[in-house]
CSV table of C-alpha atoms and ligand atoms in Angstrom, one decimal:
chain,number,residue,atom,x,y,z
P,1,MET,CA,-46.4,67.3,86.0
P,2,LYS,CA,-48.4,64.2,85.1
P,3,ILE,CA,-48.3,61.9,88.2
P,4,ALA,CA,-49.9,58.4,87.8
P,5,ILE,CA,-50.6,55.7,90.3
P,6,TYR,CA,-50.4,52.0,89.4
P,7,PRO,CA,-52.1,50.2,92.3
P,8,GLY,CA,-52.2,46.5,93.0
P,9,SER,CA,-51.3,43.6,95.4
P,10,PHE,CA,-48.1,42.6,93.6
P,11,ASP,CA,-48.0,39.4,95.6
P,12,PRO,CA,-45.5,38.8,93.9
P,13,PRO,CA,-44.8,41.2,91.0
P,14,THR,CA,-45.0,39.4,87.7
P,15,MET,CA,-43.7,40.0,84.1
P,16,GLY,CA,-47.3,41.3,83.4
P,17,HIS,CA,-46.9,43.9,86.1
P,18,LEU,CA,-43.4,44.9,84.9
P,19,ASP,CA,-44.7,45.3,81.4
P,20,ILE,CA,-47.4,47.7,82.5
P,21,ILE,CA,-44.9,49.6,84.7
P,22,ARG,CA,-42.5,50.1,81.8
P,23,ARG,CA,-45.2,51.2,79.3
P,24,ALA,CA,-46.9,53.5,81.8
P,25,SER,CA,-43.6,55.1,82.8
P,26,LYS,CA,-43.1,56.2,79.2
P,27,ILE,CA,-46.3,58.2,79.1
P,28,THR,CA,-46.2,59.8,82.5
P,29,ASP,CA,-43.8,62.1,84.2
P,30,LYS,CA,-43.9,60.2,87.5
P,31,LEU,CA,-45.3,56.7,88.2
P,32,ILE,CA,-46.0,55.6,91.7
P,33,VAL,CA,-46.4,51.8,92.0
P,34,ALA,CA,-48.6,51.6,95.0
P,35,ILE,CA,-49.0,48.3,97.0
P,36,LEU,CA,-52.5,48.0,98.5
P,37,TYR,CA,-52.3,47.2,102.1
P,38,ASN,CA,-55.5,45.3,102.8
P,39,PRO,CA,-55.8,43.9,106.3
P,40,ASN,CA,-58.9,42.0,105.3
P,41,LYS,CA,-57.3,40.2,102.4
P,42,THR,CA,-56.5,36.7,103.7
P,43,ASN,CA,-53.0,35.5,103.8
P,44,PRO,CA,-50.8,37.3,101.3
P,45,MET,CA,-47.7,35.2,100.5
P,46,PHE,CA,-45.3,38.1,100.9
P,47,SER,CA,-45.3,41.0,103.4
P,48,ILE,CA,-45.7,44.5,102.2
P,49,LYS,CA,-42.0,45.0,103.0
P,50,ASP,CA,-40.9,42.1,100.7
P,51,ARG,CA,-43.2,43.2,97.9
P,52,LYS,CA,-41.8,46.7,98.1
P,53,LYS,CA,-38.2,45.2,98.0
P,54,MET,CA,-39.1,43.0,94.9
P,55,LEU,CA,-40.7,46.0,93.1
P,56,ASN,CA,-37.7,48.2,93.9
P,57,LEU,CA,-35.4,45.5,92.4
P,58,ILE,CA,-37.2,45.5,89.1
P,59,ILE,CA,-37.7,49.3,88.7
P,60,ASN,CA,-34.2,50.4,89.4
P,61,ASP,CA,-33.5,51.3,85.8
P,62,LEU,CA,-36.6,53.5,85.6
P,63,ASP,CA,-35.8,57.0,86.9
P,64,ASN,CA,-39.4,58.2,87.1
P,65,VAL,CA,-40.9,55.3,88.9
P,66,GLU,CA,-41.2,54.9,92.7
P,67,VAL,CA,-42.7,52.3,95.0
P,68,ASP,CA,-45.0,53.0,97.9
P,69,PHE,CA,-47.9,51.4,99.7
P,70,PHE,CA,-51.3,52.7,100.9
P,71,GLU,CA,-54.2,51.8,103.0
P,72,GLY,CA,-57.8,52.9,102.6
P,73,LEU,CA,-59.4,54.5,99.5
P,74,LEU,CA,-57.3,54.7,96.4
P,75,VAL,CA,-58.7,58.1,95.4
P,76,ASP,CA,-57.7,59.5,98.8
P,77,TYR,CA,-54.2,58.3,98.2
P,78,ALA,CA,-54.2,59.7,94.7
P,79,VAL,CA,-55.3,63.1,95.9
P,80,LYS,CA,-52.6,63.0,98.7
P,81,LYS,CA,-50.0,62.2,96.1
P,82,GLN,CA,-51.4,64.9,93.7
P,83,ALA,CA,-51.9,62.2,91.0
P,84,LYS,CA,-54.5,62.8,88.4
P,85,ILE,CA,-54.2,59.4,86.7
P,86,ILE,CA,-54.8,55.8,87.9
P,87,VAL,CA,-53.3,53.1,85.7
P,88,LYS,CA,-54.9,49.7,85.5
P,89,GLY,CA,-54.0,46.7,83.4
P,90,LEU,CA,-56.6,44.7,81.5
P,91,ARG,CA,-56.0,41.0,80.8
P,92,ALA,CA,-59.3,39.7,79.6
P,93,ILE,CA,-63.0,40.5,79.5
P,94,SER,CA,-63.2,38.9,83.0
P,95,ASP,CA,-61.2,41.9,84.3
P,96,PHE,CA,-63.4,44.4,82.6
P,97,GLU,CA,-66.6,44.2,84.7
P,98,SER,CA,-65.0,44.8,88.1
P,99,GLU,CA,-62.6,47.4,86.7
P,100,PHE,CA,-65.4,49.2,85.0
P,101,GLN,CA,-67.3,49.4,88.3
P,102,MET,CA,-64.3,50.5,90.2
P,103,ALA,CA,-63.4,53.2,87.7
P,104,LEU,CA,-66.9,54.6,87.8
P,105,THR,CA,-66.9,54.6,91.6
P,106,ASN,CA,-63.6,56.3,91.8
P,107,ARG,CA,-64.7,58.9,89.3
P,108,LYS,CA,-67.8,59.6,91.4
P,109,LEU,CA,-65.6,60.0,94.5
P,110,ALA,CA,-62.9,62.1,92.8
P,111,PRO,CA,-63.9,63.3,89.3
P,112,GLN,CA,-60.5,65.0,88.8
P,113,VAL,CA,-58.7,61.6,88.8
P,114,GLU,CA,-58.9,59.7,85.5
P,115,THR,CA,-58.5,55.9,85.3
P,116,VAL,CA,-56.5,54.8,82.2
P,117,PHE,CA,-56.5,51.2,81.1
P,118,MET,CA,-53.6,49.5,79.4
P,119,MET,CA,-54.1,46.3,77.5
P,120,THR,CA,-51.9,43.4,78.5
P,121,ASN,CA,-49.0,42.4,76.4
P,122,ASP,CA,-50.4,39.3,74.6
P,123,LYS,CA,-47.5,37.2,76.0
P,124,TYR,CA,-48.8,37.8,79.5
P,125,SER,CA,-52.6,37.8,79.1
P,126,PHE,CA,-52.8,34.6,81.1
P,127,LEU,CA,-50.5,35.7,83.9
P,128,SER,CA,-51.5,36.7,87.4
P,129,SER,CA,-49.8,36.6,90.8
P,130,SER,CA,-52.2,33.7,91.8
P,131,VAL,CA,-51.0,31.7,88.8
P,132,VAL,CA,-47.4,32.2,89.9
P,133,LYS,CA,-48.2,31.2,93.5
P,134,GLU,CA,-50.0,28.1,92.4
P,135,ILE,CA,-47.1,27.0,90.2
P,136,MET,CA,-44.6,27.6,93.0
P,137,GLU,CA,-46.8,25.7,95.5
P,138,PHE,CA,-46.4,22.6,93.3
P,139,GLY,CA,-42.7,23.2,92.7
P,140,GLY,CA,-43.1,24.3,89.0
P,141,CYS,CA,-40.9,26.6,87.1
P,142,ILE,CA,-41.7,30.3,87.2
P,143,ASP,CA,-39.0,31.4,84.7
P,144,ASP,CA,-40.4,33.9,82.3
P,145,LEU,CA,-43.4,34.5,84.5
P,146,VAL,CA,-41.6,36.8,87.0
P,147,PRO,CA,-38.6,39.0,86.5
P,148,GLU,CA,-35.2,37.4,87.1
P,149,LYS,CA,-34.6,39.5,90.2
P,150,VAL,CA,-37.9,38.5,91.7
P,151,LYS,CA,-37.2,34.9,91.0
P,152,GLU,CA,-33.8,35.2,92.8
P,153,PHE,CA,-35.4,37.1,95.8
P,154,ILE,CA,-38.0,34.3,96.1
P,155,GLY,CA,-35.4,31.6,95.8
P,156,GLU,CA,-33.3,33.2,98.6
P,157,LYS,CA,-36.4,33.6,100.8
P,158,ALA,CA,-37.4,30.0,100.2
P,159,LYS,CA,-34.0,28.8,101.4
P,160,ASN,CA,-34.5,30.4,104.8
P,161,GLU,CA,-38.2,29.9,105.4
P,162,SER,CA,-41.1,27.9,104.2
P,163,LEU,CA,-43.4,30.0,102.0
P,164,PHE,CA,-46.4,27.7,102.1
H,1,ADP,P1,-53.1,40.0,90.2
H,1,ADP,O1,-53.0,39.5,91.6
H,1,ADP,O2,-54.4,39.8,89.6
H,1,ADP,O3,-51.9,39.5,89.4
H,1,ADP,P2,-52.7,42.7,91.1
H,1,ADP,O4,-53.8,43.1,92.0
H,1,ADP,O5,-51.4,42.8,91.7
H,1,ADP,O6,-52.9,41.5,90.3
H,1,ADP,O7,-52.8,43.7,89.8
H,1,ADP,C1,-52.4,45.0,89.7
H,1,ADP,C2,-52.8,45.6,88.4
H,1,ADP,O8,-52.0,44.9,87.4
H,1,ADP,C3,-54.3,45.4,88.0
H,1,ADP,O9,-54.7,46.5,87.3
H,1,ADP,C4,-54.2,44.2,87.0
H,1,ADP,O10,-55.2,44.2,86.1
H,1,ADP,C5,-52.8,44.4,86.4
H,1,ADP,N1,-52.2,43.2,85.9
H,1,ADP,C6,-51.9,42.1,86.6
H,1,ADP,N2,-51.4,41.1,85.8
H,1,ADP,C7,-51.4,41.7,84.5
H,1,ADP,C8,-51.0,41.2,83.3
H,1,ADP,N3,-50.5,39.9,83.1
H,1,ADP,N4,-51.1,42.0,82.2
H,1,ADP,C9,-51.7,43.2,82.3
H,1,ADP,N5,-52.1,43.7,83.5
H,1,ADP,C10,-51.9,43.0,84.6
């Protein structure tokens, strides 16, 4: 069984993430979307619990995808989950350098785990969670940047609490 992990912050999940999830789920038997819990990363906008909820909302039509979170080294988590593949998305040359370094480091740590890169969908090559947060901060429209269900979730949350 080909188990793959798609790691990231997903703060919040975007259309770019969903596009990679859909495409990766077609070429693997099981895809685990794994939210990185990084206590050192300053101020995420959404808690791990909320990010997990949002991801679950957008993958519910995909039978072979599940959502989880992890702390620590990605390769340790991959080994624990018996995953042999790490999926990463590439948006631009600017992603390449750090991803290249990470992929080689991970191969050194766990040679049996292969990193696979998927090119962004050209529609989303500009899109990142930070871009979405920046637009939200200034009250702009995030339609088409995040899945509808994520937009609704954020809308509900914003009614009850201040996100900024
Ligand atoms: P960011 O905060 O930069 O949006 P994450 O850390 O949540 O991203 O990203 C998780 C993974 O998804 C990374 O491999 C990243 O390259 C990929 N990714 C993010 N946005 C896109 C996009 N628009 N197109 C393709 N891949 C993407």
